[in-house]
Short mmCIF file of C-alpha atoms in Angstrom, two decimals:
data_model
loop_
_atom_site.label_atom_id
_atom_site.label_comp_id
_atom_site.label_asym_id
_atom_site.label_seq_id
_atom_site.Cartn_x
_atom_site.Cartn_y
_atom_site.Cartn_z
CA MET S 1 -14.09 28.82 5.52
CA ALA S 2 -12.72 25.41 6.58
CA GLU S 3 -13.36 24.31 10.14
CA LYS S 4 -10.33 24.26 12.42
CA GLN S 5 -8.94 20.82 13.13
CA VAL S 6 -9.78 19.27 16.48
CA GLU S 7 -6.52 17.96 17.93
CA LYS S 8 -6.23 14.57 19.61
CA VAL S 9 -3.92 15.96 22.27
CA ILE S 10 -2.44 19.37 23.03
CA ILE S 11 0.56 19.64 25.35
CA ILE S 12 1.18 22.90 27.20
CA GLY S 13 4.78 23.38 28.33
CA SER S 14 8.26 22.66 27.05
CA GLY S 15 10.30 21.33 29.98
CA PRO S 16 11.31 17.69 30.45
CA ALA S 17 7.70 16.70 31.19
CA GLY S 18 6.28 18.39 28.10
CA TRP S 19 8.85 17.06 25.64
CA THR S 20 8.72 13.53 27.06
CA ALA S 21 4.94 13.57 26.80
CA ALA S 22 5.31 14.74 23.21
CA ILE S 23 7.77 11.96 22.35
CA TYR S 24 5.44 9.28 23.69
CA ALA S 25 2.32 10.84 22.19
CA ALA S 26 3.96 11.24 18.79
CA ARG S 27 5.20 7.65 18.75
CA ALA S 28 1.65 6.57 19.63
CA ALA S 29 0.41 8.31 16.44
CA LEU S 30 -1.51 10.98 18.36
CA ASN S 31 0.05 13.76 16.25
CA PRO S 32 0.52 16.04 19.29
CA LEU S 33 0.53 19.81 19.15
CA LEU S 34 2.82 21.40 21.76
CA PHE S 35 2.83 25.01 22.92
CA GLU S 36 6.38 25.71 24.07
CA GLY S 37 5.78 29.25 25.31
CA ALA S 38 6.30 32.68 23.84
CA ILE S 39 9.65 34.43 23.54
CA ASN S 40 8.94 37.81 25.09
CA GLU S 41 10.15 40.17 27.81
CA GLU S 42 7.55 39.04 30.36
CA ASN S 43 8.57 35.38 30.10
CA ALA S 44 12.24 36.33 30.23
CA ARG S 45 11.61 38.34 33.42
CA ASN S 46 9.61 35.52 35.01
CA GLY S 47 11.98 32.74 33.99
CA THR S 48 9.28 31.08 31.88
CA LEU S 49 10.83 31.14 28.42
CA PRO S 50 10.60 28.01 26.24
CA LEU S 51 12.52 24.89 27.34
CA GLY S 52 11.72 25.20 31.03
CA GLN S 53 13.84 25.71 34.14
CA LEU S 54 16.53 23.30 32.97
CA ALA S 55 17.42 25.73 30.19
CA LEU S 56 18.41 28.21 32.92
CA THR S 57 21.04 25.87 34.38
CA THR S 58 24.55 24.95 33.28
CA GLU S 59 25.99 21.49 34.02
CA VAL S 60 23.52 18.63 34.48
CA GLU S 61 25.24 15.75 36.27
CA ASN S 62 22.24 13.75 37.47
CA PHE S 63 20.19 13.04 34.34
CA PRO S 64 20.73 9.37 33.38
CA GLY S 65 22.67 8.65 30.22
CA PHE S 66 25.02 11.62 30.15
CA PRO S 67 28.28 10.89 32.00
CA PRO S 68 31.14 13.38 31.62
CA GLY S 69 32.47 13.45 28.09
CA ASP S 70 32.87 15.48 24.91
CA LEU S 71 29.51 15.54 23.14
CA SER S 72 30.51 18.04 20.45
CA GLY S 73 30.19 15.64 17.55
CA TYR S 74 26.87 14.25 18.70
CA LEU S 75 25.36 17.70 19.24
CA GLU S 76 26.46 18.76 15.76
CA THR S 77 24.72 15.82 14.14
CA ALA S 78 21.66 15.68 16.42
CA LEU S 79 20.64 19.34 16.42
CA PRO S 80 19.86 21.58 13.44
CA GLU S 81 22.42 24.30 12.84
CA GLU S 82 19.89 27.08 13.53
CA ARG S 83 19.17 25.64 17.00
CA ARG S 84 22.86 25.13 17.81
CA ALA S 85 23.38 28.82 17.16
CA TYR S 86 21.45 29.59 20.37
CA LEU S 87 23.71 27.42 22.52
CA PRO S 88 26.98 28.48 24.17
CA PRO S 89 30.08 26.49 23.14
CA HIS S 90 29.98 22.92 24.43
CA ASN S 91 32.11 22.56 27.57
CA LYS S 92 33.21 18.97 26.76
CA HIS S 93 32.42 17.82 30.32
CA GLY S 94 29.00 16.28 29.77
CA ILE S 95 25.57 17.71 29.04
CA THR S 96 24.29 21.16 30.00
CA GLY S 97 20.71 22.12 30.72
CA PRO S 98 20.14 24.01 27.45
CA GLU S 99 21.74 21.20 25.44
CA LEU S 100 19.61 18.54 27.09
CA MET S 101 16.43 20.50 26.46
CA GLU S 102 17.33 21.11 22.81
CA LEU S 103 17.93 17.37 22.40
CA MET S 104 14.54 16.57 23.94
CA ARG S 105 12.87 19.13 21.68
CA GLN S 106 14.52 17.73 18.57
CA GLN S 107 13.61 14.15 19.54
CA ALA S 108 9.94 15.14 19.88
CA ILE S 109 9.99 16.93 16.52
CA HIS S 110 11.70 13.93 14.89
CA PHE S 111 8.68 11.78 15.73
CA GLY S 112 6.21 14.34 14.39
CA THR S 113 5.39 16.74 17.23
CA ARG S 114 4.18 20.08 15.93
CA VAL S 115 5.45 23.06 17.95
CA ILE S 116 3.93 26.52 18.36
CA THR S 117 6.06 29.16 20.09
CA GLU S 118 3.22 30.82 21.97
CA ASP S 119 1.72 30.68 25.46
CA ILE S 120 -1.69 29.29 26.26
CA VAL S 121 -3.33 32.17 28.10
CA GLU S 122 -6.84 30.83 28.64
CA VAL S 123 -8.56 27.44 28.68
CA ASP S 124 -12.15 26.24 28.78
CA PHE S 125 -12.36 22.70 30.11
CA SER S 126 -16.14 22.89 30.55
CA VAL S 127 -16.77 22.18 26.87
CA ARG S 128 -15.92 19.20 24.64
CA PRO S 129 -13.65 19.35 22.78
CA PHE S 130 -11.60 21.50 25.13
CA ARG S 131 -10.95 25.04 23.96
CA LEU S 132 -7.59 26.80 24.42
CA LYS S 133 -6.65 30.37 23.56
CA ALA S 134 -3.04 31.19 22.66
CA SER S 135 -1.11 34.43 23.15
CA ASN S 136 -1.31 35.09 19.40
CA GLY S 137 -5.11 35.32 19.69
CA GLU S 138 -5.77 32.00 17.98
CA THR S 139 -8.15 29.45 19.49
CA TYR S 140 -7.47 25.71 19.41
CA GLU S 141 -9.60 22.69 20.23
CA SER S 142 -8.46 19.32 21.53
CA ARG S 143 -10.01 16.12 22.82
CA ALA S 144 -7.28 15.70 25.46
CA VAL S 145 -4.84 18.12 27.10
CA ILE S 146 -1.59 17.57 29.00
CA VAL S 147 -0.57 20.48 31.25
CA ALA S 148 3.19 20.54 31.81
CA THR S 149 3.87 24.21 32.51
CA GLY S 150 6.18 23.61 35.47
CA ALA S 151 6.92 25.81 38.47
CA ARG S 152 9.42 28.61 38.73
CA ALA S 153 11.72 29.13 41.69
CA ASN S 154 11.17 32.25 43.75
CA TYR S 155 14.11 34.64 43.75
CA LEU S 156 14.87 37.76 45.77
CA GLY S 157 14.71 40.12 42.80
CA LEU S 158 18.14 41.70 43.32
CA PRO S 159 20.08 42.88 40.23
CA SER S 160 23.24 41.27 41.64
CA GLU S 161 21.35 38.00 42.06
CA GLU S 162 20.32 38.06 38.40
CA ARG S 163 23.91 38.81 37.37
CA PHE S 164 25.26 35.66 39.05
CA LYS S 165 22.56 33.12 38.15
CA ASN S 166 24.40 29.94 37.11
CA LYS S 167 27.60 31.56 38.38
CA GLY S 168 27.03 30.64 41.99
CA VAL S 169 23.36 31.57 42.40
CA SER S 170 21.08 28.54 42.27
CA ALA S 171 17.60 27.47 43.36
CA CYS S 172 18.32 23.74 43.45
CA ALA S 173 20.90 22.22 45.78
CA VAL S 174 20.24 18.69 44.52
CA CYS S 175 20.82 19.86 40.95
CA ASP S 176 23.95 21.93 41.54
CA GLY S 177 25.36 21.27 45.01
CA ALA S 178 27.95 18.71 43.95
CA LEU S 179 29.46 20.91 41.24
CA PRO S 180 33.20 21.61 41.65
CA ARG S 181 32.70 25.32 42.39
CA PHE S 182 30.90 24.47 45.65
CA ARG S 183 32.98 21.53 46.89
CA ASN S 184 34.93 22.13 50.08
CA ARG S 185 33.97 25.79 50.06
CA PRO S 186 31.45 27.78 52.10
CA VAL S 187 27.97 28.36 50.67
CA ALA S 188 24.77 30.04 51.86
CA VAL S 189 21.15 28.92 51.85
CA ILE S 190 18.42 31.57 52.02
CA GLY S 191 15.23 30.56 53.81
CA GLY S 192 13.88 29.17 57.05
CA GLY S 193 11.43 26.40 56.20
CA ASP S 194 11.78 22.64 55.82
CA SER S 195 13.04 23.04 52.25
CA ALA S 196 15.81 25.39 53.38
CA VAL S 197 16.96 22.93 56.04
CA GLU S 198 16.86 20.08 53.53
CA GLU S 199 18.93 22.13 51.09
CA ALA S 200 21.44 23.08 53.79
CA THR S 201 21.76 19.50 55.00
CA TYR S 202 22.30 18.24 51.46
CA LEU S 203 24.91 20.90 50.73
CA ALA S 204 26.77 20.01 53.92
CA HIS S 205 27.84 16.78 52.20
CA TRP S 206 29.95 18.85 49.79
CA ALA S 207 30.56 22.30 51.20
CA SER S 208 33.07 23.16 53.93
CA LYS S 209 30.43 25.27 55.70
CA VAL S 210 26.77 26.15 55.12
CA TYR S 211 25.32 29.45 56.29
CA LEU S 212 21.55 29.33 56.70
CA VAL S 213 20.34 32.91 56.37
CA HIS S 214 16.91 33.61 57.84
CA ARG S 215 15.08 36.90 58.25
CA ARG S 216 13.57 35.98 61.62
CA ASP S 217 14.87 34.77 65.00
CA GLN S 218 13.44 31.27 64.68
CA LEU S 219 13.02 28.82 61.82
CA ARG S 220 9.66 28.15 60.18
CA ALA S 221 10.74 24.54 59.71
CA SER S 222 9.19 21.71 61.70
CA LYS S 223 10.79 21.04 65.09
CA ILE S 224 12.58 17.93 63.84
CA MET S 225 13.99 19.73 60.81
CA ALA S 226 14.94 22.80 62.84
CA GLN S 227 16.83 20.64 65.33
CA ARG S 228 18.65 18.99 62.45
CA ALA S 229 19.97 22.37 61.34
CA LEU S 230 20.76 23.58 64.84
CA SER S 231 22.78 20.49 65.70
CA HIS S 232 24.64 20.05 62.41
CA PRO S 233 28.35 20.82 62.83
CA LYS S 234 28.66 22.34 59.35
CA ILE S 235 25.54 24.55 59.45
CA GLU S 236 25.62 28.02 61.00
CA ILE S 237 22.35 29.94 61.20
CA LEU S 238 22.53 33.69 60.69
CA TRP S 239 19.42 35.04 62.38
CA ASN S 240 17.56 38.24 61.49
CA ARG S 241 19.42 38.70 58.23
CA VAL S 242 18.41 39.34 54.61
CA VAL S 243 20.57 39.49 51.49
CA ASP S 244 21.34 43.06 50.45
CA GLU S 245 23.78 42.24 47.64
CA VAL S 246 25.41 39.23 46.02
CA LEU S 247 29.14 39.90 45.71
CA GLY S 248 31.44 38.53 43.04
CA ASP S 249 33.10 39.09 39.70
CA ASP S 250 32.91 37.76 36.15
CA GLU S 251 35.89 35.44 36.57
CA ASN S 252 34.99 33.77 39.87
CA GLY S 253 31.24 34.22 40.01
CA VAL S 254 29.82 34.54 43.51
CA THR S 255 32.43 35.31 46.16
CA GLY S 256 30.30 36.58 49.03
CA LEU S 257 27.09 38.11 50.34
CA ARG S 258 26.37 41.38 52.07
CA LEU S 259 23.64 40.84 54.63
CA LYS S 260 21.44 43.48 56.20
CA SER S 261 20.01 43.12 59.66
CA THR S 262 16.25 43.10 60.29
CA VAL S 263 16.79 44.28 63.88
CA GLY S 264 19.10 47.24 63.37
CA GLU S 265 22.50 45.58 63.69
CA PRO S 266 25.42 46.50 61.36
CA ASP S 267 25.72 44.92 57.93
CA LEU S 268 27.54 41.60 57.75
CA THR S 269 29.65 40.34 54.85
CA ILE S 270 30.32 36.62 54.47
CA GLU S 271 32.58 34.83 52.02
CA VAL S 272 30.77 32.11 50.06
CA SER S 273 31.11 30.48 46.64
CA GLY S 274 27.38 30.14 46.16
CA MET S 275 23.93 31.24 47.24
CA PHE S 276 21.05 28.75 47.16
CA LEU S 277 17.50 30.09 47.27
CA ALA S 278 14.99 28.03 49.27
CA ILE S 279 12.11 30.47 49.53
CA GLY S 280 9.57 28.46 47.59
CA HIS S 281 8.33 27.89 44.06
CA THR S 282 5.41 29.32 42.14
CA PRO S 283 3.56 26.82 39.93
CA ASN S 284 2.66 28.20 36.50
CA THR S 285 -1.08 27.72 36.84
CA ALA S 286 -2.45 31.28 36.67
CA PHE S 287 -3.71 30.74 33.10
CA LEU S 288 -6.04 27.96 34.32
CA LYS S 289 -8.25 30.51 36.13
CA GLY S 290 -10.15 27.98 38.20
CA GLN S 291 -10.59 25.41 35.44
CA LEU S 292 -8.75 22.70 37.40
CA GLU S 293 -8.68 21.89 41.08
CA LEU S 294 -5.42 23.04 42.70
CA THR S 295 -3.72 22.21 45.98
CA ASP S 296 -3.40 24.78 48.76
CA LYS S 297 0.05 25.63 47.33
CA GLY S 298 -1.35 26.29 43.86
CA TYR S 299 -0.17 23.08 42.20
CA ILE S 300 -2.52 21.01 40.03
CA LYS S 301 -4.16 18.39 42.18
CA LEU S 302 -3.82 14.82 40.91
CA THR S 303 -6.95 12.88 41.75
CA THR S 304 -5.76 9.25 41.48
CA PRO S 305 -2.61 7.66 42.95
CA PHE S 306 0.00 6.65 40.34
CA ARG S 307 -1.93 8.40 37.57
CA THR S 308 -1.74 11.86 36.03
CA TYR S 309 -5.51 12.44 36.16
CA THR S 310 -6.78 15.90 37.16
CA SER S 311 -10.20 17.03 38.32
CA VAL S 312 -11.37 17.18 34.69
CA GLU S 313 -11.57 13.92 32.78
CA GLY S 314 -9.37 14.10 29.68
CA VAL S 315 -7.00 16.69 31.19
CA PHE S 316 -3.71 15.34 32.53
CA ALA S 317 -0.86 17.02 34.42
CA ALA S 318 2.86 16.24 34.35
CA GLY S 319 6.04 17.59 35.88
CA ASP S 320 6.60 20.30 38.44
CA VAL S 321 3.20 21.92 37.86
CA ALA S 322 1.82 18.99 39.89
CA ASP S 323 4.90 18.16 41.99
CA ASP S 324 5.95 20.28 44.94
CA TYR S 325 8.17 17.57 46.42
CA TYR S 326 10.74 16.07 44.02
CA ARG S 327 11.12 18.82 41.39
CA GLN S 328 13.78 16.97 39.38
CA ALA S 329 14.21 16.73 35.61
CA VAL S 330 14.12 12.95 35.66
CA THR S 331 10.90 12.78 37.70
CA ALA S 332 9.31 15.40 35.44
CA ALA S 333 10.28 13.39 32.36
CA ALA S 334 8.88 10.22 33.92
CA SER S 335 5.55 11.88 34.65
CA GLY S 336 5.47 13.21 31.08
CA CYS S 337 5.66 9.61 29.89
CA MET S 338 2.84 8.68 32.29
CA ALA S 339 0.64 11.55 31.10
CA ALA S 340 1.06 10.60 27.45
CA LEU S 341 0.21 6.96 28.18
CA ASP S 342 -2.77 8.03 30.29
CA ALA S 343 -3.98 10.30 27.48
CA GLU S 344 -3.50 7.62 24.84
CA ARG S 345 -5.48 5.04 26.84
CA TRP S 346 -8.21 7.54 27.71
CA LEU S 347 -8.64 8.51 24.06
CA ALA S 348 -8.75 4.87 23.04
CA ALA S 349 -11.45 4.20 25.63
CA GLN S 350 -13.55 7.05 24.25
CA GLU S 351 -13.46 5.48 20.79
CA SER S 352 -14.38 1.98 21.92
#
């Protein structure tokens, strides 16, 4: 029986960081193998299907190089017909999240990236070469590894919330706040920490009013951030409230929220065009099982400034799995480039 090939680099994850790392690694003749994730019910429920969080969005207005325009012809020639079949009809107003991710995927494949549609469920970084076990039961070995599994936004878990995702329900104000459906209309932010105040303040640039819905009678945000929300003329804080149901219809998307009281007051219904979740993110690091050092928030800890090095030499991290601050597609893509360059140079140093 032939011995299994030892890979030069394996990339785990298929968001902007993973595909950008693959593009750079492939063009550097590293012949990368990328695990894009399995297509199964558990990943669908957790929002961790292949192509990352961007595939769960609609319009993408802030990724460089895609101003508004009709990209129908380009998409038809750039993507294979079998991949286009998964996409909704092009809206002719610029790029969407699923379209952008399919283009990144195809670009990586064009340069020679090999793709396996499985999860990595277990790793052993204590041995050389590194050993990785996939969800299909197969074991793979690699000299270098790039972890780009991202982080998923925390949601409330309401059926009505799931119904209106991308129809007024969002977990990223910077990504979606300037979209036409939210401009000059009231919106709601759910949460009480610094992130919630930041989201509310950002949305106030576009929305006519921002409701900040918090389950307690005081914000968890720092004093400076809390004061910013309290003093902002467009932000109204609804204390001791939780979302009971997202209201809306198929034509208009979100039209309002029904809020329950945590202190026994009557239900409250507010009219809003959108609900933005700011109750945290969960980095997809459970499969590492202590193999890499993590931050107190569960993100992979980068050990060297301006590098993608982790606590294990030869293992690199890129994108939101190591970033709890920016969480943008363009920053994830940039760190994917960095990780591939770091891996290439590390491998070259091992051979010299």
